[in-house]
Amino acid sequence: MEAPAPGSTWTIAQIATELGVTHRTLRHYEDIGLISPERRGTQRIYHRRDRTRLGLILRGRRLGFELEEIRTIVDLYDAPRGKRSQLEYVLGQLGARRADLEARRADVEAALVELDGFEARCRDELAGLPPN
Protein backbone atom coordinates (compact mmCIF):
# COMPACT_ATOMS: atom_id res chain seq x y z
CA MET A 1 0.00 0.00 0.00
CA GLU A 2 1.42 3.36 -0.92
CA ALA A 3 0.87 6.25 1.45
CA PRO A 4 -2.38 8.11 0.83
CA ALA A 5 -2.54 11.86 0.47
CA PRO A 6 -3.49 13.65 3.69
CA GLY A 7 -7.25 14.00 3.98
CA SER A 8 -7.91 11.12 1.59
CA THR A 9 -11.12 9.18 2.04
CA TRP A 10 -12.43 5.98 0.50
CA THR A 11 -15.79 4.34 0.02
CA ILE A 12 -16.34 0.75 1.11
CA ALA A 13 -16.00 -0.36 -2.53
CA GLN A 14 -12.71 1.50 -3.00
CA ILE A 15 -11.11 0.26 0.23
CA ALA A 16 -12.33 -3.30 -0.35
CA THR A 17 -10.85 -3.34 -3.85
CA GLU A 18 -7.58 -1.76 -2.75
CA LEU A 19 -7.08 -4.17 0.15
CA GLY A 20 -8.49 -7.24 -1.58
CA VAL A 21 -11.23 -7.93 0.95
CA THR A 22 -14.99 -8.22 0.71
CA HIS A 23 -17.52 -5.65 1.83
CA ARG A 24 -18.77 -8.25 4.26
CA THR A 25 -15.32 -8.50 5.86
CA LEU A 26 -15.17 -4.73 6.31
CA ARG A 27 -18.66 -4.64 7.82
CA HIS A 28 -17.67 -7.49 10.18
CA TYR A 29 -14.59 -5.59 11.37
CA GLU A 30 -16.81 -2.58 11.92
CA ASP A 31 -19.45 -4.64 13.78
CA ILE A 32 -16.85 -5.98 16.22
CA GLY A 33 -15.31 -2.53 16.73
CA LEU A 34 -11.96 -2.97 15.00
CA ILE A 35 -12.67 -0.05 12.69
CA SER A 36 -15.15 2.78 12.85
CA PRO A 37 -15.62 4.50 9.50
CA GLU A 38 -17.58 7.71 9.34
CA ARG A 39 -21.23 7.23 8.43
CA ARG A 40 -23.03 9.60 6.07
CA GLY A 41 -26.52 8.18 5.99
CA THR A 42 -26.02 4.60 4.81
CA GLN A 43 -22.63 5.34 3.22
CA ARG A 44 -19.39 4.43 4.99
CA ILE A 45 -16.47 6.82 4.57
CA TYR A 46 -13.05 5.39 5.40
CA HIS A 47 -10.34 7.79 6.52
CA ARG A 48 -6.58 7.36 6.71
CA ARG A 49 -6.83 6.01 10.30
CA ASP A 50 -9.30 3.32 9.15
CA ARG A 51 -7.00 2.37 6.28
CA THR A 52 -4.01 2.09 8.62
CA ARG A 53 -5.99 -0.03 11.08
CA LEU A 54 -7.21 -2.26 8.25
CA GLY A 55 -3.62 -2.75 7.10
CA LEU A 56 -2.64 -3.84 10.62
CA ILE A 57 -5.69 -6.12 10.87
CA LEU A 58 -4.97 -7.83 7.56
CA ARG A 59 -1.28 -8.27 8.38
CA GLY A 60 -2.27 -9.81 11.71
CA ARG A 61 -4.67 -12.20 10.00
CA ARG A 62 -1.99 -13.25 7.48
CA LEU A 63 0.30 -14.03 10.41
CA GLY A 64 -2.42 -16.09 12.06
CA PHE A 65 -3.31 -13.84 14.98
CA GLU A 66 -6.79 -14.08 16.47
CA LEU A 67 -9.02 -11.03 16.10
CA GLU A 68 -8.82 -10.24 19.82
CA GLU A 69 -5.02 -10.22 19.66
CA ILE A 70 -5.26 -7.94 16.64
CA ARG A 71 -7.66 -5.69 18.56
CA THR A 72 -5.07 -5.32 21.32
CA ILE A 73 -2.37 -4.48 18.79
CA VAL A 74 -4.38 -1.86 16.89
CA ASP A 75 -5.78 -0.36 20.10
CA LEU A 76 -2.25 -0.04 21.49
CA TYR A 77 -1.38 2.02 18.41
CA ASP A 78 -3.77 4.69 19.75
CA ALA A 79 -2.57 4.35 23.35
CA PRO A 80 -0.51 7.14 24.96
CA ARG A 81 2.70 5.11 24.63
CA GLY A 82 1.67 4.39 21.03
CA LYS A 83 4.05 2.53 18.84
CA ARG A 84 6.40 1.45 21.67
CA SER A 85 3.69 -0.42 23.59
CA GLN A 86 2.36 -1.87 20.36
CA LEU A 87 5.77 -3.20 19.35
CA GLU A 88 6.47 -4.58 22.83
CA TYR A 89 3.15 -6.45 22.78
CA VAL A 90 3.68 -7.77 19.26
CA LEU A 91 7.18 -8.99 20.10
CA GLY A 92 5.72 -10.84 23.07
CA GLN A 93 3.21 -12.58 20.79
CA LEU A 94 5.61 -13.49 18.00
CA GLY A 95 7.41 -16.25 19.91
CA ALA A 96 4.19 -18.17 20.50
CA ARG A 97 3.07 -17.66 16.91
CA ARG A 98 6.45 -18.80 15.58
CA ALA A 99 6.38 -21.95 17.75
CA ASP A 100 2.88 -22.77 16.46
CA LEU A 101 3.94 -22.35 12.83
CA GLU A 102 7.11 -24.41 13.35
CA ALA A 103 5.02 -27.22 14.87
CA ARG A 104 2.63 -27.07 11.92
CA ARG A 105 5.54 -27.18 9.48
CA ALA A 106 6.94 -30.27 11.26
CA ASP A 107 3.49 -31.90 11.05
CA VAL A 108 3.28 -31.17 7.31
CA GLU A 109 6.80 -32.49 6.72
CA ALA A 110 6.00 -35.69 8.66
CA ALA A 111 2.76 -36.14 6.69
CA LEU A 112 4.67 -35.75 3.40
CA VAL A 113 7.21 -38.41 4.46
CA GLU A 114 4.35 -40.75 5.39
CA LEU A 115 2.60 -40.00 2.09
CA ASP A 116 5.81 -40.76 0.15
CA GLY A 117 6.16 -44.13 1.93
CA PHE A 118 2.53 -45.03 1.31
CA GLU A 119 2.83 -44.05 -2.36
CA ALA A 120 5.96 -46.20 -2.75
CA ARG A 121 4.24 -49.23 -1.17
CA CYS A 122 1.23 -48.78 -3.46
CA ARG A 123 3.46 -48.55 -6.54
CA ASP A 124 5.42 -51.68 -5.46
CA GLU A 125 2.20 -53.60 -4.87
CA LEU A 126 0.77 -52.44 -8.22
CA ALA A 127 3.99 -53.49 -10.01
CA GLY A 128 3.67 -56.99 -8.46
CA LEU A 129 0.14 -57.52 -9.80
CA PRO A 130 -0.45 -59.23 -13.15
CA PRO A 131 -1.47 -56.90 -15.98
CA ASN A 132 -5.14 -56.66 -16.89
Coordinates of N, CA and C in Angstrom, one line a residue:
M1 N 0.8 -1.2 0.0 CA 0.0 0.0 0.0 C 0.9 1.2 0.0
E2 N 0.7 2.1 -0.9 CA 1.4 3.4 -0.9 C 0.7 4.3 0.0
A3 N 1.4 5.3 0.5 CA 0.9 6.2 1.5 C -0.2 7.1 0.8
P4 N -1.3 7.3 1.4 CA -2.4 8.1 0.8 C -2.1 9.6 1.1
A5 N -2.7 10.4 0.3 CA -2.5 11.9 0.5 C -3.3 12.2 1.7
P6 N -2.8 13.2 2.5 CA -3.5 13.7 3.7 C -4.9 14.1 3.3
G7 N -5.8 13.7 4.2 CA -7.2 14.0 4.0 C -8.0 13.1 3.0
S8 N -7.3 12.1 2.5 CA -7.9 11.1 1.6 C -9.0 10.3 2.3
T9 N -10.0 10.0 1.5 CA -11.1 9.2 2.0 C -11.4 8.2 1.0
W10 N -12.1 7.1 1.4 CA -12.4 6.0 0.5 C -13.8 5.5 0.8
T11 N -14.5 5.0 -0.2 CA -15.8 4.3 0.0 C -15.5 2.9 0.4
I12 N -16.5 2.2 0.8 CA -16.3 0.8 1.1 C -15.9 0.0 -0.1
A13 N -16.4 0.3 -1.3 CA -16.0 -0.4 -2.5 C -14.5 -0.1 -2.8
Q14 N -14.1 1.2 -2.7 CA -12.7 1.5 -3.0 C -11.7 0.8 -2.0
I15 N -12.0 0.8 -0.8 CA -11.1 0.3 0.2 C -11.1 -1.3 0.1
A16 N -12.3 -1.9 -0.2 CA -12.3 -3.3 -0.4 C -11.5 -3.7 -1.6
T17 N -11.6 -3.0 -2.6 CA -10.8 -3.3 -3.8 C -9.4 -3.2 -3.6
E18 N -9.0 -2.0 -3.0 CA -7.6 -1.8 -2.8 C -6.9 -2.8 -1.8
L19 N -7.6 -3.2 -0.8 CA -7.1 -4.2 0.1 C -7.4 -5.6 -0.2
G20 N -8.2 -5.9 -1.2 CA -8.5 -7.2 -1.6 C -9.4 -8.0 -0.6
V21 N -10.3 -7.3 0.0 CA -11.2 -7.9 0.9 C -12.7 -7.7 0.5
T22 N -13.6 -8.4 1.1 CA -15.0 -8.2 0.7 C -15.6 -7.1 1.6
H23 N -16.7 -6.6 1.1 CA -17.5 -5.6 1.8 C -18.0 -6.3 3.1
R24 N -18.3 -7.5 3.1 CA -18.8 -8.3 4.3 C -17.7 -8.3 5.3
T25 N -16.4 -8.5 4.9 CA -15.3 -8.5 5.9 C -15.2 -7.1 6.5
L26 N -15.3 -6.1 5.7 CA -15.2 -4.7 6.3 C -16.3 -4.5 7.3
R27 N -17.5 -4.9 6.9 CA -18.7 -4.6 7.8 C -18.5 -5.5 9.1
H28 N -17.9 -6.7 9.0 CA -17.7 -7.5 10.2 C -16.7 -6.8 11.1
Y29 N -15.6 -6.3 10.5 CA -14.6 -5.6 11.4 C -15.2 -4.4 12.0
E30 N -16.1 -3.7 11.3 CA -16.8 -2.6 11.9 C -17.8 -3.1 13.0
D31 N -18.5 -4.1 12.8 CA -19.4 -4.6 13.8 C -18.8 -5.0 15.1
I32 N -17.5 -5.6 15.0 CA -16.8 -6.0 16.2 C -16.0 -4.9 16.8
G33 N -16.0 -3.7 16.2 CA -15.3 -2.5 16.7 C -13.8 -2.4 16.4
L34 N -13.4 -3.1 15.4 CA -12.0 -3.0 15.0 C -11.7 -1.7 14.2
I35 N -12.7 -1.3 13.4 CA -12.7 0.0 12.7 C -14.0 0.7 12.9
S36 N -13.9 2.0 12.7 CA -15.2 2.8 12.8 C -15.2 3.9 11.8
P37 N -15.5 3.5 10.6 CA -15.6 4.5 9.5 C -16.7 5.5 9.8
E38 N -16.6 6.7 9.2 CA -17.6 7.7 9.3 C -18.8 7.2 8.6
R39 N -20.0 7.6 9.1 CA -21.2 7.2 8.4 C -21.9 8.5 7.9
R40 N -22.3 8.5 6.7 CA -23.0 9.6 6.1 C -24.3 8.9 5.5
G41 N -25.3 8.9 6.3 CA -26.5 8.2 6.0 C -26.2 6.7 6.0
T42 N -26.4 6.0 4.9 CA -26.0 4.6 4.8 C -24.6 4.4 4.2
Q43 N -24.0 5.5 3.8 CA -22.6 5.3 3.2 C -21.5 5.3 4.3
R44 N -20.6 4.5 4.1 CA -19.4 4.4 5.0 C -18.3 5.2 4.3
I45 N -17.6 6.1 5.1 CA -16.5 6.8 4.6 C -15.3 6.4 5.4
Y46 N -14.3 5.9 4.7 CA -13.1 5.4 5.4 C -12.0 6.5 5.3
H47 N -11.4 6.8 6.5 CA -10.3 7.8 6.5 C -9.0 7.1 6.6
R48 N -7.9 7.9 6.6 CA -6.6 7.4 6.7 C -6.4 6.4 7.9
R49 N -6.9 6.8 9.1 CA -6.8 6.0 10.3 C -7.5 4.6 10.1
D50 N -8.6 4.6 9.4 CA -9.3 3.3 9.1 C -8.4 2.5 8.2
R51 N -7.8 3.1 7.2 CA -7.0 2.4 6.3 C -5.8 1.8 7.0
T52 N -5.2 2.6 7.9 CA -4.0 2.1 8.6 C -4.4 0.9 9.5
R53 N -5.5 1.1 10.2 CA -6.0 0.0 11.1 C -6.3 -1.3 10.3
L54 N -6.9 -1.1 9.1 CA -7.2 -2.3 8.2 C -5.9 -2.9 7.8
G55 N -4.9 -2.2 7.5 CA -3.6 -2.8 7.1 C -3.0 -3.6 8.2
L56 N -3.1 -3.1 9.5 CA -2.6 -3.8 10.6 C -3.5 -5.1 10.8
I57 N -4.8 -5.0 10.7 CA -5.7 -6.1 10.9 C -5.4 -7.2 9.9
L58 N -5.2 -6.8 8.6 CA -5.0 -7.8 7.6 C -3.6 -8.5 7.7
R59 N -2.6 -7.7 8.1 CA -1.3 -8.3 8.4 C -1.4 -9.3 9.5
G60 N -2.1 -8.9 10.6 CA -2.3 -9.8 11.7 C -3.0 -11.1 11.3
R61 N -4.0 -11.0 10.5 CA -4.7 -12.2 10.0 C -3.7 -13.1 9.2
R62 N -2.9 -12.5 8.3 CA -2.0 -13.3 7.5 C -1.0 -14.0 8.4
L63 N -0.6 -13.4 9.5 CA 0.3 -14.0 10.4 C -0.4 -15.0 11.4
G64 N -1.7 -15.1 11.3 CA -2.4 -16.1 12.1 C -2.9 -15.6 13.4
F65 N -2.8 -14.3 13.7 CA -3.3 -13.8 15.0 C -4.8 -13.9 15.0
E66 N -5.4 -14.1 16.2 CA -6.8 -14.1 16.5 C -7.2 -12.6 16.5
L67 N -8.5 -12.4 16.2 CA -9.0 -11.0 16.1 C -8.9 -10.3 17.4
E68 N -9.0 -10.9 18.5 CA -8.8 -10.2 19.8 C -7.4 -9.8 20.0
E69 N -6.4 -10.6 19.6 CA -5.0 -10.2 19.7 C -4.8 -9.0 18.8
I70 N -5.4 -9.1 17.6 CA -5.3 -7.9 16.6 C -5.9 -6.7 17.2
R71 N -7.0 -6.8 17.9 CA -7.7 -5.7 18.6 C -6.7 -5.0 19.6
T72 N -6.0 -5.8 20.3 CA -5.1 -5.3 21.3 C -4.0 -4.5 20.6
I73 N -3.5 -5.1 19.5 CA -2.4 -4.5 18.8 C -2.8 -3.1 18.2
V74 N -4.0 -3.1 17.5 CA -4.4 -1.9 16.9 C -4.8 -0.8 17.9
D75 N -5.4 -1.3 19.0 CA -5.8 -0.4 20.1 C -4.5 0.2 20.8
L76 N -3.5 -0.5 20.9 CA -2.3 0.0 21.5 C -1.6 1.1 20.6
Y77 N -1.9 1.0 19.3 CA -1.4 2.0 18.4 C -1.9 3.4 18.8
D78 N -3.2 3.4 19.3 CA -3.8 4.7 19.7 C -3.5 5.0 21.2
A79 N -2.8 4.1 21.9 CA -2.6 4.3 23.4 C -1.5 5.5 23.5
P80 N -1.5 6.1 24.7 CA -0.5 7.1 25.0 C 0.9 6.8 24.6
R81 N 1.3 5.5 24.9 CA 2.7 5.1 24.6 C 2.8 4.7 23.2
G82 N 1.7 4.6 22.5 CA 1.7 4.4 21.0 C 2.5 3.2 20.5
K83 N 3.3 3.5 19.6 CA 4.0 2.5 18.8 C 4.9 1.7 19.8
R84 N 5.5 2.2 20.8 CA 6.4 1.4 21.7 C 5.6 0.3 22.3
S85 N 4.5 0.6 22.9 CA 3.7 -0.4 23.6 C 3.2 -1.4 22.6
Q86 N 2.8 -1.0 21.4 CA 2.4 -1.9 20.4 C 3.5 -2.9 20.0
L87 N 4.7 -2.3 19.8 CA 5.8 -3.2 19.3 C 6.2 -4.2 20.5
E88 N 6.2 -3.7 21.7 CA 6.5 -4.6 22.8 C 5.5 -5.7 22.9
Y89 N 4.2 -5.4 22.7 CA 3.2 -6.4 22.8 C 3.3 -7.4 21.6
V90 N 3.5 -6.9 20.4 CA 3.7 -7.8 19.3 C 4.9 -8.7 19.4
L91 N 6.0 -8.2 19.9 CA 7.2 -9.0 20.1 C 6.9 -10.1 21.1
G92 N 6.1 -9.8 22.1 CA 5.7 -10.8 23.1 C 4.9 -11.9 22.5
Q93 N 4.1 -11.6 21.4 CA 3.2 -12.6 20.8 C 3.9 -13.4 19.7
L94 N 5.0 -12.8 19.1 CA 5.6 -13.5 18.0 C 6.2 -14.8 18.3
G95 N 6.8 -15.0 19.5 CA 7.4 -16.2 19.9 C 6.4 -17.4 19.9
A96 N 5.2 -17.1 20.5 CA 4.2 -18.2 20.5 C 3.7 -18.5 19.1
R97 N 3.5 -17.5 18.3 CA 3.1 -17.7 16.9 C 4.1 -18.5 16.1
R98 N 5.4 -18.1 16.3 CA 6.5 -18.8 15.6 C 6.5 -20.3 16.0
A99 N 6.4 -20.6 17.3 CA 6.4 -22.0 17.8 C 5.2 -22.7 17.1
D100 N 4.0 -22.1 17.1 CA 2.9 -22.8 16.5 C 3.1 -23.1 15.0
L101 N 3.7 -22.1 14.3 CA 3.9 -22.3 12.8 C 5.0 -23.4 12.6
E102 N 6.1 -23.4 13.5 CA 7.1 -24.4 13.4 C 6.5 -25.8 13.6
A103 N 5.7 -25.9 14.6 CA 5.0 -27.2 14.9 C 4.2 -27.7 13.7
R104 N 3.4 -26.7 13.1 CA 2.6 -27.1 11.9 C 3.5 -27.5 10.8
R105 N 4.6 -26.8 10.6 CA 5.5 -27.2 9.5 C 6.1 -28.6 9.7
A106 N 6.4 -28.9 10.9 CA 6.9 -30.3 11.3 C 5.8 -31.3 11.0
D107 N 4.6 -31.0 11.3 CA 3.5 -31.9 11.1 C 3.3 -32.1 9.6
V108 N 3.4 -31.1 8.8 CA 3.3 -31.2 7.3 C 4.4 -32.0 6.7
E109 N 5.6 -31.7 7.2 CA 6.8 -32.5 6.7 C 6.7 -34.0 7.1
A110 N 6.2 -34.3 8.3 CA 6.0 -35.7 8.7 C 4.9 -36.3 7.8
A111 N 3.8 -35.6 7.5 CA 2.8 -36.1 6.7 C 3.3 -36.4 5.3
L112 N 4.1 -35.5 4.7 CA 4.7 -35.8 3.4 C 5.6 -37.0 3.4
V113 N 6.4 -37.2 4.4 CA 7.2 -38.4 4.5 C 6.3 -39.7 4.5
E114 N 5.3 -39.6 5.3 CA 4.3 -40.7 5.4 C 3.7 -41.0 4.1
L115 N 3.3 -39.9 3.4 CA 2.6 -40.0 2.1 C 3.6 -40.6 1.1
D116 N 4.8 -40.2 1.1 CA 5.8 -40.8 0.1 C 6.0 -42.3 0.4
G117 N 6.0 -42.7 1.6 CA 6.2 -44.1 1.9 C 4.9 -44.9 1.5
F118 N 3.8 -44.4 1.7 CA 2.5 -45.0 1.3 C 2.5 -45.1 -0.2
E119 N 2.8 -44.0 -0.9 CA 2.8 -44.1 -2.4 C 3.8 -45.1 -2.9
A120 N 5.0 -45.2 -2.3 CA 6.0 -46.2 -2.8 C 5.4 -47.6 -2.6
R121 N 4.8 -47.9 -1.4 CA 4.2 -49.2 -1.2 C 3.1 -49.5 -2.2
C122 N 2.3 -48.6 -2.5 CA 1.2 -48.8 -3.5 C 1.8 -49.1 -4.8
R123 N 2.8 -48.3 -5.2 CA 3.5 -48.6 -6.5 C 4.1 -49.9 -6.6
D124 N 4.8 -50.3 -5.5 CA 5.4 -51.7 -5.5 C 4.4 -52.8 -5.6
E125 N 3.3 -52.6 -4.8 CA 2.2 -53.6 -4.9 C 1.6 -53.7 -6.3
L126 N 1.4 -52.5 -6.9 CA 0.8 -52.4 -8.2 C 1.7 -53.1 -9.2
A127 N 3.0 -52.9 -9.1 CA 4.0 -53.5 -10.0 C 4.0 -55.0 -9.9
G128 N 3.7 -55.5 -8.7 CA 3.7 -57.0 -8.5 C 2.4 -57.7 -8.9
L129 N 1.4 -56.9 -9.3 CA 0.1 -57.5 -9.8 C 0.2 -57.9 -11.3
P130 N -0.5 -58.9 -11.7 CA -0.4 -59.2 -13.1 C -1.2 -58.1 -13.9
P131 N -0.8 -57.9 -15.2 CA -1.5 -56.9 -16.0 C -2.9 -57.3 -16.3
N132 N -3.7 -56.4 -16.5 CA -5.1 -56.7 -16.9 C -5.3 -57.3 -18.2

